[in-house]
Structure formats: structure tokens, C-alpha cells
PDB file of N, CA and C in Angstrom:
ATOM      1  N   TYR S1489     124.921 146.539  89.009  1.00 61.00           N
ATOM      2  CA  TYR S1489     124.290 145.242  89.598  1.00 61.00           C
ATOM      3  C   TYR S1489     125.392 144.171  89.644  1.00 61.00           C
ATOM      4  N   ARG S1490     125.814 143.877  88.345  1.00 63.00           N
ATOM      5  CA  ARG S1490     126.679 142.676  88.194  1.00 63.00           C
ATOM      6  C   ARG S1490     128.087 142.889  88.869  1.00 63.00           C
ATOM      7  N   THR S1491     128.382 143.993  89.050  1.00 65.00           N
ATOM      8  CA  THR S1491     129.621 144.376  89.668  1.00 65.00           C
ATOM      9  C   THR S1491     129.758 144.465  91.197  1.00 65.00           C
ATOM     10  N   VAL S1492     128.548 144.843  91.713  1.00 62.00           N
ATOM     11  CA  VAL S1492     128.462 144.800  93.394  1.00 62.00           C
ATOM     12  C   VAL S1492     128.126 143.330  93.557  1.00 62.00           C
ATOM     13  N   ARG S1493     127.208 142.621  93.023  1.00 62.00           N
ATOM     14  CA  ARG S1493     126.866 141.401  93.303  1.00 62.00           C
ATOM     15  C   ARG S1493     126.727 140.400  92.162  1.00 62.00           C
ATOM     16  N   PRO S1494     128.081 139.856  91.693  1.00 63.00           N
ATOM     17  CA  PRO S1494     128.096 139.124  90.589  1.00 63.00           C
ATOM     18  C   PRO S1494     127.091 137.927  90.727  1.00 63.00           C
ATOM     19  N   VAL S1495     127.346 137.186  91.814  1.00 66.00           N
ATOM     20  CA  VAL S1495     126.608 135.909  92.185  1.00 66.00           C
ATOM     21  C   VAL S1495     126.198 136.160  93.695  1.00 66.00           C
ATOM     22  N   SER S1496     124.991 135.944  93.843  1.00 68.00           N
ATOM     23  CA  SER S1496     124.409 135.955  95.099  1.00 68.00           C
ATOM     24  C   SER S1496     123.146 135.029  95.178  1.00 68.00           C
ATOM     25  N   LEU S1497     122.568 134.902  96.485  1.00 72.00           N
ATOM     26  CA  LEU S1497     121.565 134.027  96.522  1.00 72.00           C
ATOM     27  C   LEU S1497     120.150 134.871  95.770  1.00 72.00           C
ATOM     28  N   GLY S1498     120.190 136.224  95.828  1.00 69.00           N
ATOM     29  CA  GLY S1498     119.288 136.988  95.369  1.00 69.00           C
ATOM     30  C   GLY S1498     119.162 136.777  93.862  1.00 69.00           C
ATOM     31  N   ILE S1499     120.320 136.687  93.277  1.00 72.00           N
ATOM     32  CA  ILE S1499     120.181 136.445  91.889  1.00 72.00           C
ATOM     33  C   ILE S1499     119.732 135.124  91.503  1.00 72.00           C
ATOM     34  N   ILE S1500     119.991 134.077  92.245  1.00 71.00           N
ATOM     35  CA  ILE S1500     119.396 132.674  92.040  1.00 71.00           C
ATOM     36  C   ILE S1500     117.877 132.758  92.231  1.00 71.00           C
ATOM     37  N   VAL S1501     117.286 133.439  93.121  1.00 70.00           N
ATOM     38  CA  VAL S1501     116.011 133.587  93.497  1.00 70.00           C
ATOM     39  C   VAL S1501     115.341 134.318  92.425  1.00 70.00           C
ATOM     40  N   THR S1502     115.836 135.659  92.150  1.00 72.00           N
ATOM     41  CA  THR S1502     115.175 136.480  91.335  1.00 72.00           C
ATOM     42  C   THR S1502     115.081 135.746  89.661  1.00 72.00           C
ATOM     43  N   HIS S1503     116.281 135.202  89.546  1.00 87.00           N
ATOM     44  CA  HIS S1503     116.242 134.380  88.163  1.00 87.00           C
ATOM     45  C   HIS S1503     115.753 133.007  88.051  1.00 87.00           C
ATOM     46  N   GLY S1504     114.975 132.661  89.313  1.00 90.00           N
ATOM     47  CA  GLY S1504     114.577 131.234  89.206  1.00 90.00           C
ATOM     48  C   GLY S1504     113.610 130.884  88.177  1.00 90.00           C
ATOM     49  N   PRO S1505     112.692 131.614  87.786  1.00 93.00           N
ATOM     50  CA  PRO S1505     111.806 131.351  86.537  1.00 93.00           C
ATOM     51  C   PRO S1505     112.674 131.068  85.302  1.00 93.00           C
ATOM     52  N   PHE S1506     113.765 131.783  85.156  1.00 94.00           N
ATOM     53  CA  PHE S1506     114.653 131.515  83.979  1.00 94.00           C
ATOM     54  C   PHE S1506     115.373 130.205  84.107  1.00 94.00           C
ATOM     55  N   TRP S1507     115.863 129.938  85.345  1.00 93.00           N
ATOM     56  CA  TRP S1507     116.605 128.763  85.641  1.00 93.00           C
ATOM     57  C   TRP S1507     115.645 127.520  85.477  1.00 93.00           C
ATOM     58  N   ALA S1508     114.538 127.575  85.863  1.00 95.00           N
ATOM     59  CA  ALA S1508     113.331 126.520  85.725  1.00 95.00           C
ATOM     60  C   ALA S1508     113.228 126.351  84.360  1.00 95.00           C
ATOM     61  N   LEU S1509     112.962 127.357  83.445  1.00 96.00           N
ATOM     62  CA  LEU S1509     112.699 127.121  82.137  1.00 96.00           C
ATOM     63  C   LEU S1509     114.087 126.581  81.440  1.00 96.00           C
ATOM     64  N   VAL S1510     115.170 126.979  81.751  1.00 95.00           N
ATOM     65  CA  VAL S1510     116.315 126.100  81.262  1.00 95.00           C
ATOM     66  C   VAL S1510     116.335 124.755  81.589  1.00 95.00           C
ATOM     67  N   HIS S1511     115.940 124.474  82.747  1.00 96.00           N
ATOM     68  CA  HIS S1511     115.837 122.910  83.213  1.00 96.00           C
ATOM     69  C   HIS S1511     114.785 122.315  82.419  1.00 96.00           C
ATOM     70  N   LEU S1512     113.622 122.998  82.154  1.00 97.00           N
ATOM     71  CA  LEU S1512     112.673 122.292  81.535  1.00 97.00           C
ATOM     72  C   LEU S1512     113.027 121.891  80.090  1.00 97.00           C
ATOM     73  N   LEU S1513     113.890 122.909  79.435  1.00 97.00           N
ATOM     74  CA  LEU S1513     114.198 122.659  78.187  1.00 97.00           C
ATOM     75  C   LEU S1513     115.362 121.706  78.107  1.00 97.00           C
ATOM     76  N   ALA S1514     116.376 121.583  79.196  1.00 98.00           N
ATOM     77  CA  ALA S1514     117.385 120.515  79.174  1.00 98.00           C
ATOM     78  C   ALA S1514     116.981 119.265  79.454  1.00 98.00           C
ATOM     79  N   THR S1515     115.855 119.229  80.040  1.00 98.00           N
ATOM     80  CA  THR S1515     115.404 117.805  80.216  1.00 98.00           C
ATOM     81  C   THR S1515     114.202 117.450  79.215  1.00 98.00           C
ATOM     82  N   ARG S1516     114.061 118.049  78.164  1.00 97.00           N
ATOM     83  CA  ARG S1516     113.007 117.781  77.165  1.00 97.00           C
ATOM     84  C   ARG S1516     111.792 117.789  77.832  1.00 97.00           C
ATOM     85  N   PHE S1517     111.391 118.750  78.559  1.00 97.00           N
ATOM     86  CA  PHE S1517     110.072 118.937  79.072  1.00 97.00           C
ATOM     87  C   PHE S1517     109.574 117.712  80.056  1.00 97.00           C
ATOM     88  N   SER S1518     110.507 117.356  80.769  1.00 98.00           N
ATOM     89  CA  SER S1518     109.994 116.210  81.772  1.00 98.00           C
ATOM     90  C   SER S1518     108.930 116.614  82.764  1.00 98.00           C
ATOM     91  N   PRO S1519     108.169 115.817  83.086  1.00 98.00           N
ATOM     92  CA  PRO S1519     107.147 116.065  84.298  1.00 98.00           C
ATOM     93  C   PRO S1519     107.929 116.780  85.630  1.00 98.00           C
ATOM     94  N   ALA S1520     108.932 116.191  85.786  1.00 97.00           N
ATOM     95  CA  ALA S1520     109.789 116.697  87.074  1.00 97.00           C
ATOM     96  C   ALA S1520     109.973 118.127  86.855  1.00 97.00           C
ATOM     97  N   ALA S1521     110.549 118.531  85.772  1.00 97.00           N
ATOM     98  CA  ALA S1521     110.854 119.960  85.247  1.00 97.00           C
ATOM     99  C   ALA S1521     109.637 120.800  85.360  1.00 97.00           C
ATOM    100  N   PHE S1522     108.570 120.284  84.701  1.00 97.00           N
ATOM    101  CA  PHE S1522     107.223 121.150  84.657  1.00 97.00           C
ATOM    102  C   PHE S1522     106.850 121.396  86.168  1.00 97.00           C
ATOM    103  N   ALA S1523     107.038 120.560  87.012  1.00 98.00           N
ATOM    104  CA  ALA S1523     106.609 120.574  88.387  1.00 98.00           C
ATOM    105  C   ALA S1523     107.455 121.639  89.091  1.00 98.00           C
ATOM    106  N   MET S1524     108.710 121.620  88.688  1.00 96.00           N
ATOM    107  CA  MET S1524     109.682 122.549  89.426  1.00 96.00           C
ATOM    108  C   MET S1524     109.422 124.001  88.827  1.00 96.00           C
ATOM    109  N   LEU S1525     109.065 123.943  87.651  1.00 97.00           N
ATOM    110  CA  LEU S1525     108.719 125.363  87.017  1.00 97.00           C
ATOM    111  C   LEU S1525     107.373 125.783  87.794  1.00 97.00           C
ATOM    112  N   ALA S1526     106.449 125.149  88.105  1.00 97.00           N
ATOM    113  CA  ALA S1526     105.239 125.493  88.783  1.00 97.00           C
ATOM    114  C   ALA S1526     105.522 125.783  90.163  1.00 97.00           C
ATOM    115  N   ILE S1527     106.585 125.216  90.780  1.00 97.00           N
ATOM    116  CA  ILE S1527     106.626 125.425  92.239  1.00 97.00           C
ATOM    117  C   ILE S1527     107.439 126.888  92.269  1.00 97.00           C
ATOM    118  N   VAL S1528     108.424 127.035  91.149  1.00 95.00           N
ATOM    119  CA  VAL S1528     109.109 128.274  91.229  1.00 95.00           C
ATOM    120  C   VAL S1528     108.412 129.267  91.117  1.00 95.00           C
ATOM    121  N   VAL S1529     107.495 129.250  90.095  1.00 96.00           N
ATOM    122  CA  VAL S1529     106.375 130.245  89.600  1.00 96.00           C
ATOM    123  C   VAL S1529     105.594 130.615  90.841  1.00 96.00           C
ATOM    124  N   ALA S1530     104.876 129.588  91.472  1.00 97.00           N
ATOM    125  CA  ALA S1530     104.053 129.757  92.584  1.00 97.00           C
ATOM    126  C   ALA S1530     104.875 130.292  93.705  1.00 97.00           C
ATOM    127  N   ALA S1531     106.062 130.066  93.965  1.00 95.00           N
ATOM    128  CA  ALA S1531     106.694 130.640  95.138  1.00 95.00           C
ATOM    129  C   ALA S1531     107.025 132.110  94.975  1.00 95.00           C
ATOM    130  N   ARG S1532     107.526 132.425  93.586  1.00 94.00           N
ATOM    131  CA  ARG S1532     107.818 133.961  93.297  1.00 94.00           C
ATOM    132  C   ARG S1532     106.462 134.734  93.455  1.00 94.00           C
ATOM    133  N   ILE S1533     105.314 134.315  92.999  1.00 97.00           N
ATOM    134  CA  ILE S1533     103.994 134.972  93.095  1.00 97.00           C
ATOM    135  C   ILE S1533     103.698 134.909  94.640  1.00 97.00           C
ATOM    136  N   GLY S1534     103.890 134.050  95.294  1.00 97.00           N
ATOM    137  CA  GLY S1534     103.607 133.893  96.737  1.00 97.00           C
ATOM    138  C   GLY S1534     104.258 135.000  97.459  1.00 97.00           C
ATOM    139  N   MET S1535     105.857 135.025  97.366  1.00 95.00           N
ATOM    140  CA  MET S1535     106.604 136.062  97.825  1.00 95.00           C
ATOM    141  C   MET S1535     106.320 137.274  97.691  1.00 95.00           C
ATOM    142  N   ALA S1536     106.013 137.664  96.386  1.00 96.00           N
ATOM    143  CA  ALA S1536     105.614 139.013  95.876  1.00 96.00           C
ATOM    144  C   ALA S1536     104.382 139.413  96.670  1.00 96.00           C
ATOM    145  N   ALA S1537     103.220 138.559  96.661  1.00 98.00           N
ATOM    146  CA  ALA S1537     102.257 138.938  97.442  1.00 98.00           C
ATOM    147  C   ALA S1537     102.349 139.100  98.768  1.00 98.00           C
ATOM    148  N   LEU S1538     103.093 138.265  99.619  1.00 98.00           N
ATOM    149  CA  LEU S1538     103.337 138.458 100.784  1.00 98.00           C
ATOM    150  C   LEU S1538     104.070 139.755 101.205  1.00 98.00           C
ATOM    151  N   THR S1539     105.129 139.981 100.192  1.00 97.00           N
ATOM    152  CA  THR S1539     105.843 141.165 100.386  1.00 97.00           C
ATOM    153  C   THR S1539     105.007 142.386 100.296  1.00 97.00           C
ATOM    154  N   LEU S1540     104.151 142.438  99.124  1.00 97.00           N
ATOM    155  CA  LEU S1540     103.344 143.676  98.737  1.00 97.00           C
ATOM    156  C   LEU S1540     102.287 143.861 100.111  1.00 97.00           C
ATOM    157  N   ASP S1541     101.825 142.794 100.543  1.00 98.00           N
ATOM    158  CA  ASP S1541     100.720 142.908 101.658  1.00 98.00           C
ATOM    159  C   ASP S1541     101.373 143.154 103.107  1.00 98.00           C
ATOM    160  N   ARG S1542     102.173 142.214 103.439  1.00 97.00           N
ATOM    161  CA  ARG S1542     102.508 142.356 104.935  1.00 97.00           C
ATOM    162  C   ARG S1542     103.797 143.283 105.165  1.00 97.00           C
ATOM    163  N   VAL S1543     104.624 143.193 104.208  1.00 97.00           N
ATOM    164  CA  VAL S1543     105.855 144.150 104.532  1.00 97.00           C
ATOM    165  C   VAL S1543     105.565 145.488 103.851  1.00 97.00           C
ATOM    166  N   LEU S1544     105.111 145.728 102.899  1.00 97.00           N
ATOM    167  CA  LEU S1544     104.851 147.136 102.215  1.00 97.00           C
ATOM    168  C   LEU S1544     103.518 147.616 102.410  1.00 97.00           C
ATOM    169  N   GLY S1545     102.456 146.891 102.863  1.00 97.00           N
ATOM    170  CA  GLY S1545     101.199 147.196 103.135  1.00 97.00           C
ATOM    171  C   GLY S1545     100.472 147.878 101.951  1.00 97.00           C
ATOM    172  N   LEU S1546     100.795 147.349 100.774  1.00 97.00           N
ATOM    173  CA  LEU S1546     100.076 147.685  99.455  1.00 97.00           C
ATOM    174  C   LEU S1546      99.162 146.654  99.019  1.00 97.00           C
ATOM    175  N   ARG S1547      98.195 146.355  99.851  1.00 97.00           N
ATOM    176  CA  ARG S1547      97.118 145.331  99.490  1.00 97.00           C
ATOM    177  C   ARG S1547      96.535 145.442  97.980  1.00 97.00           C
ATOM    178  N   GLU S1548      96.460 146.827  97.799  1.00 97.00           N
ATOM    179  CA  GLU S1548      95.725 147.007  96.499  1.00 97.00           C
ATOM    180  C   GLU S1548      96.589 146.396  95.268  1.00 97.00           C
ATOM    181  N   LEU S1549      97.866 146.207  95.480  1.00 97.00           N
ATOM    182  CA  LEU S1549      98.779 145.589  94.499  1.00 97.00           C
ATOM    183  C   LEU S1549      98.892 144.201  94.365  1.00 97.00           C
ATOM    184  N   VAL S1550      98.414 143.409  95.489  1.00 98.00           N
ATOM    185  CA  VAL S1550      98.598 142.003  95.595  1.00 98.00           C
ATOM    186  C   VAL S1550      97.951 141.369  94.431  1.00 98.00           C
ATOM    187  N   ARG S1551      96.897 141.830  93.769  1.00 97.00           N
ATOM    188  CA  ARG S1551      96.238 141.316  92.626  1.00 97.00           C
ATOM    189  C   ARG S1551      97.174 141.250  91.499  1.00 97.00           C
ATOM    190  N   ASP S1552      98.379 142.135  91.488  1.00 98.00           N
ATOM    191  CA  ASP S1552      99.193 142.226  90.351  1.00 98.00           C
ATOM    192  C   ASP S1552     100.559 141.204  90.492  1.00 98.00           C
ATOM    193  N   ALA S1553     100.498 140.525  91.654  1.00 98.00           N
ATOM    194  CA  ALA S1553     101.677 139.729  92.097  1.00 98.00           C
ATOM    195  C   ALA S1553     101.961 138.668  90.841  1.00 98.00           C
ATOM    196  N   TRP S1554     100.997 138.274  90.185  1.00 98.00           N
ATOM    197  CA  TRP S1554     101.037 137.169  89.126  1.00 98.00           C
ATOM    198  C   TRP S1554     102.072 137.846  88.107  1.00 98.00           C
ATOM    199  N   LEU S1555     102.238 138.887  87.937  1.00 97.00           N
ATOM    200  CA  LEU S1555     103.251 139.576  86.884  1.00 97.00           C
ATOM    201  C   LEU S1555     104.782 139.247  87.424  1.00 97.00           C
ATOM    202  N   THR S1556     105.057 138.907  88.591  1.00 96.00           N
ATOM    203  CA  THR S1556     106.311 139.049  89.047  1.00 96.00           C
ATOM    204  C   THR S1556     107.205 137.914  88.295  1.00 96.00           C
ATOM    205  N   PRO S1557     106.561 136.705  88.021  1.00 95.00           N
ATOM    206  CA  PRO S1557     107.744 135.903  87.073  1.00 95.00           C
ATOM    207  C   PRO S1557     107.950 136.506  85.616  1.00 95.00           C
ATOM    208  N   ILE S1558     107.010 137.426  85.101  1.00 96.00           N
ATOM    209  CA  ILE S1558     107.254 138.040  83.866  1.00 96.00           C
ATOM    210  C   ILE S1558     108.387 139.031  84.080  1.00 96.00           C
ATOM    211  N   LYS S1559     108.385 139.729  85.182  1.00 94.00           N
ATOM    212  CA  LYS S1559     109.445 140.819  85.618  1.00 94.00           C
ATOM    213  C   LYS S1559     110.668 140.121  85.791  1.00 94.00           C
ATOM    214  N   ASP S1560     110.552 139.027  86.518  1.00 92.00           N
ATOM    215  CA  ASP S1560     111.650 138.322  86.784  1.00 92.00           C
ATOM    216  C   ASP S1560     112.382 137.954  85.321  1.00 92.00           C
ATOM    217  N   LEU S1561     111.852 137.364  84.455  1.00 94.00           N
ATOM    218  CA  LEU S1561     112.387 136.963  83.157  1.00 94.00           C
ATOM    219  C   LEU S1561     112.957 138.426  82.469  1.00 94.00           C
ATOM    220  N   MET S1562     112.319 139.393  82.632  1.00 94.00           N
ATOM    221  CA  MET S1562     112.760 140.505  81.875  1.00 94.00           C
ATOM    222  C   MET S1562     114.084 141.053  82.720  1.00 94.00           C
ATOM    223  N   MET S1563     114.083 140.987  84.032  1.00 88.00           N
ATOM    224  CA  MET S1563     115.312 141.186  84.692  1.00 88.00           C
ATOM    225  C   MET S1563     116.402 140.329  84.332  1.00 88.00           C
ATOM    226  N   THR S1564     116.332 139.112  84.067  1.00 89.00           N
ATOM    227  CA  THR S1564     117.182 138.167  83.759  1.00 89.00           C
ATOM    228  C   THR S1564     117.787 138.640  82.496  1.00 89.00           C
ATOM    229  N   GLY S1565     116.979 138.924  81.411  1.00 90.00           N
ATOM    230  CA  GLY S1565     117.411 139.567  80.114  1.00 90.00           C
ATOM    231  C   GLY S1565     118.434 140.829  80.440  1.00 90.00           C
ATOM    232  N   ILE S1566     117.892 141.684  81.308  1.00 85.00           N
ATOM    233  CA  ILE S1566     118.745 143.046  81.365  1.00 85.00           C
ATOM    234  C   ILE S1566     119.898 142.454  82.111  1.00 85.00           C
ATOM    235  N   TRP S1567     119.962 141.632  82.980  1.00 82.00           N
ATOM    236  CA  TRP S1567     121.346 140.986  83.716  1.00 82.00           C
ATOM    237  C   TRP S1567     122.258 140.428  82.640  1.00 82.00           C
ATOM    238  N   PHE S1568     121.522 139.588  81.706  1.00 84.00           N
ATOM    239  CA  PHE S1568     122.594 139.098  80.757  1.00 84.00           C
ATOM    240  C   PHE S1568     123.115 140.156  79.768  1.00 84.00           C
ATOM    241  N   ALA S1569     122.131 141.196  79.434  1.00 84.00           N
ATOM    242  CA  ALA S1569     122.656 142.273  78.608  1.00 84.00           C
ATOM    243  C   ALA S1569     123.737 142.936  79.247  1.00 84.00           C
ATOM    244  N   SER S1570     123.704 143.101  80.595  1.00 80.00           N
ATOM    245  CA  SER S1570     124.775 143.885  81.212  1.00 80.00           C
ATOM    246  C   SER S1570     126.137 143.105  81.233  1.00 80.00           C
ATOM    247  N   LEU S1571     126.111 141.989  80.874  1.00 81.00           N
ATOM    248  CA  LEU S1571     127.427 141.341  80.721  1.00 81.00           C
ATOM    249  C   LEU S1571     128.043 141.626  79.449  1.00 81.00           C
ATOM    250  N   ALA S1572     127.437 142.247  78.543  1.00 86.00           N
ATOM    251  CA  ALA S1572     127.842 142.374  77.195  1.00 86.00           C
ATOM    252  C   ALA S1572     128.819 143.655  77.086  1.00 86.00           C
ATOM    253  N   SER S1573     128.606 144.614  77.984  1.00 86.00           N
ATOM    254  CA  SER S1573     129.193 145.982  77.785  1.00 86.00           C
ATOM    255  C   SER S1573     129.407 146.582  79.458  1.00 86.00           C
ATOM    256  N   ASN S1574     130.389 147.393  79.403  1.00 87.00           N
ATOM    257  CA  ASN S1574     130.856 148.113  80.566  1.00 87.00           C
ATOM    258  C   ASN S1574     130.524 149.700  80.217  1.00 87.00           C
ATOM    259  N   LYS S1575     129.626 149.902  79.271  1.00 89.00           N
ATOM    260  CA  LYS S1575     129.110 151.326  79.226  1.00 89.00           C
ATOM    261  C   LYS S1575     127.704 151.360  79.643  1.00 89.00           C
ATOM    262  N   VAL S1576     127.177 152.599  80.027  1.00 87.00           N
ATOM    263  CA  VAL S1576     125.812 152.687  80.201  1.00 87.00           C
ATOM    264  C   VAL S1576     125.297 154.248  80.055  1.00 87.00           C
ATOM    265  N   THR S1577     124.201 154.412  79.603  1.00 88.00           N
ATOM    266  CA  THR S1577     123.685 155.813  79.558  1.00 88.00           C
ATOM    267  C   THR S1577     122.674 156.147  80.639  1.00 88.00           C
ATOM    268  N   TRP S1578     122.951 157.098  81.135  1.00 87.00           N
ATOM    269  CA  TRP S1578     122.110 157.370  82.409  1.00 87.00           C
ATOM    270  C   TRP S1578     121.878 158.870  82.488  1.00 87.00           C
ATOM    271  N   ALA S1579     120.621 159.208  82.443  1.00 91.00           N
ATOM    272  CA  ALA S1579     120.283 160.414  82.341  1.00 91.00           C
ATOM    273  C   ALA S1579     120.738 161.417  81.360  1.00 91.00           C
ATOM    274  N   GLY S1580     120.872 160.536  80.237  1.00 91.00           N
ATOM    275  CA  GLY S1580     121.366 161.320  79.007  1.00 91.00           C
ATOM    276  C   GLY S1580     122.977 161.474  78.800  1.00 91.00           C
ATOM    277  N   ARG S1581     123.705 161.044  80.005  1.00 94.00           N
ATOM    278  CA  ARG S1581     125.046 160.946  79.926  1.00 94.00           C
ATOM    279  C   ARG S1581     125.580 159.727  79.797  1.00 94.00           C
ATOM    280  N   ARG S1582     126.833 159.505  79.199  1.00 94.00           N
ATOM    281  CA  ARG S1582     127.361 158.162  79.152  1.00 94.00           C
ATOM    282  C   ARG S1582     128.542 158.051  80.134  1.00 94.00           C
ATOM    283  N   PHE S1583     128.574 156.748  80.642  1.00 94.00           N
ATOM    284  CA  PHE S1583     129.472 156.284  81.617  1.00 94.00           C
ATOM    285  C   PHE S1583     130.059 155.098  81.250  1.00 94.00           C
ATOM    286  N   GLU S1584     131.305 154.793  81.822  1.00 93.00           N
ATOM    287  CA  GLU S1584     131.963 153.622  81.626  1.00 93.00           C
ATOM    288  C   GLU S1584     132.094 153.122  83.183  1.00 93.00           C
ATOM    289  N   ILE S1585     131.682 151.772  83.261  1.00 87.00           N
ATOM    290  CA  ILE S1585     131.929 151.183  84.626  1.00 87.00           C
ATOM    291  C   ILE S1585     133.344 150.518  84.614  1.00 87.00           C
ATOM    292  N   LEU S1586     134.172 150.970  85.719  1.00 87.00           N
ATOM    293  CA  LEU S1586     135.318 150.426  85.906  1.00 87.00           C
ATOM    294  C   LEU S1586     135.357 148.957  86.711  1.00 87.00           C
ATOM    295  N   ARG S1587     136.536 148.286  86.807  1.00 82.00           N
ATOM    296  CA  ARG S1587     136.646 147.176  87.264  1.00 82.00           C
ATOM    297  C   ARG S1587     136.108 147.101  88.853  1.00 82.00           C
ATOM    298  N   ASN S1588     136.417 148.114  89.443  1.00 82.00           N
ATOM    299  CA  ASN S1588     135.928 148.251  90.950  1.00 82.00           C
ATOM    300  C   ASN S1588     134.520 148.543  91.125  1.00 82.00           C
ATOM    301  N   GLY S1589     133.725 148.842  90.153  1.00 80.00           N
ATOM    302  CA  GLY S1589     132.233 149.190  90.185  1.00 80.00           C
ATOM    303  C   GLY S1589     132.118 150.626  90.129  1.00 80.00           C
ATOM    304  N   ALA S1590     133.162 151.462  90.167  1.00 86.00           N
ATOM    305  CA  ALA S1590     133.019 152.834  90.050  1.00 86.00           C
ATOM    306  C   ALA S1590     132.432 153.202  88.606  1.00 86.00           C
ATOM    307  N   MET S1591     131.987 154.316  88.281  1.00 89.00           N
ATOM    308  CA  MET S1591     131.486 154.988  87.160  1.00 89.00           C
ATOM    309  C   MET S1591     132.322 156.069  86.847  1.00 89.00           C
ATOM    310  N   ARG S1592     132.689 156.057  85.485  1.00 94.00           N
ATOM    311  CA  ARG S1592     133.520 157.261  85.044  1.00 94.00           C
ATOM    312  C   ARG S1592     132.723 157.984  83.814  1.00 94.00           C
ATOM    313  N   GLU S1593     132.449 159.209  83.732  1.00 95.00           N
ATOM    314  CA  GLU S1593     131.786 159.870  82.698  1.00 95.00           C
ATOM    315  C   GLU S1593     132.548 159.808  81.422  1.00 95.00           C
ATOM    316  N   VAL S1594     131.905 159.457  80.119  1.00 94.00           N
ATOM    317  CA  VAL S1594     132.773 159.369  79.158  1.00 94.00           C
ATOM    318  C   VAL S1594     132.540 160.613  78.414  1.00 94.00           C
ATOM    319  N   LYS S1595     133.417 161.424  78.090  1.00 88.00           N
ATOM    320  CA  LYS S1595     133.227 162.770  77.434  1.00 88.00           C
ATOM    321  C   LYS S1595     133.296 162.658  75.877  1.00 88.00           C
ATOM    322  N   GLY S1596     132.673 163.323  75.192  1.00 72.00           N
ATOM    323  CA  GLY S1596     132.594 163.280  73.766  1.00 72.00           C
ATOM    324  C   GLY S1596     131.783 162.208  73.119  1.00 72.00           C
TER     325      GLY S1596
END
């Protein structure tokens, strides 16, 4: 993920709740930062609900769209954790991620 798209609009949107929380803390809980956080969270929930309903046709899951900001924060944690190492375990096998994004199995 970080090798293929280290910085993109998708990362900014997906990690929007995190950046809004950072802004909230940096401004010491200013009203404008609270408003930004509310807008970002509402936008992410709205995008998720719209995607589930209109794009994927999964109307029964729209009620779970409120979980999207929580998922976004978890994904932010995973993204930050991915910056700490170039090793990954996948299906019980260990791999090293090379600079070009290729994966090489680590034996032993």
C-alpha cells in the first residue's frame, strides 16, 4: 500500500478523520476544528452509505455506515505501522518488501 501509493488523494480522504483529530488537538479544541471534524465524519459516513446503496447495491449494510470513521482510524494505524518495517507475514509465510514494491520470500 505505501509502496504503490505513498501519497494520494485516497490517502488524504481515507485518513480524513485522523487529520481532523490532529487539527482538533493542534488548535486546542477550537470550534472551527470541531466543525471540521463533524464535517469530515459526516462526509465519510455519507460517502460510505452512498457507495453501499447506489454503487454496491448493499442496502442492508447502509445502517452500518456509521462505522466508517472507526475503520478509517484503524486503517490509519495500519498505514503508520507499515512505515516501521519492510517485512510482512502473509498466509504463514514471511516476505520482505523491496524498494520497487516487489515481495521476496524470506527463508528460515
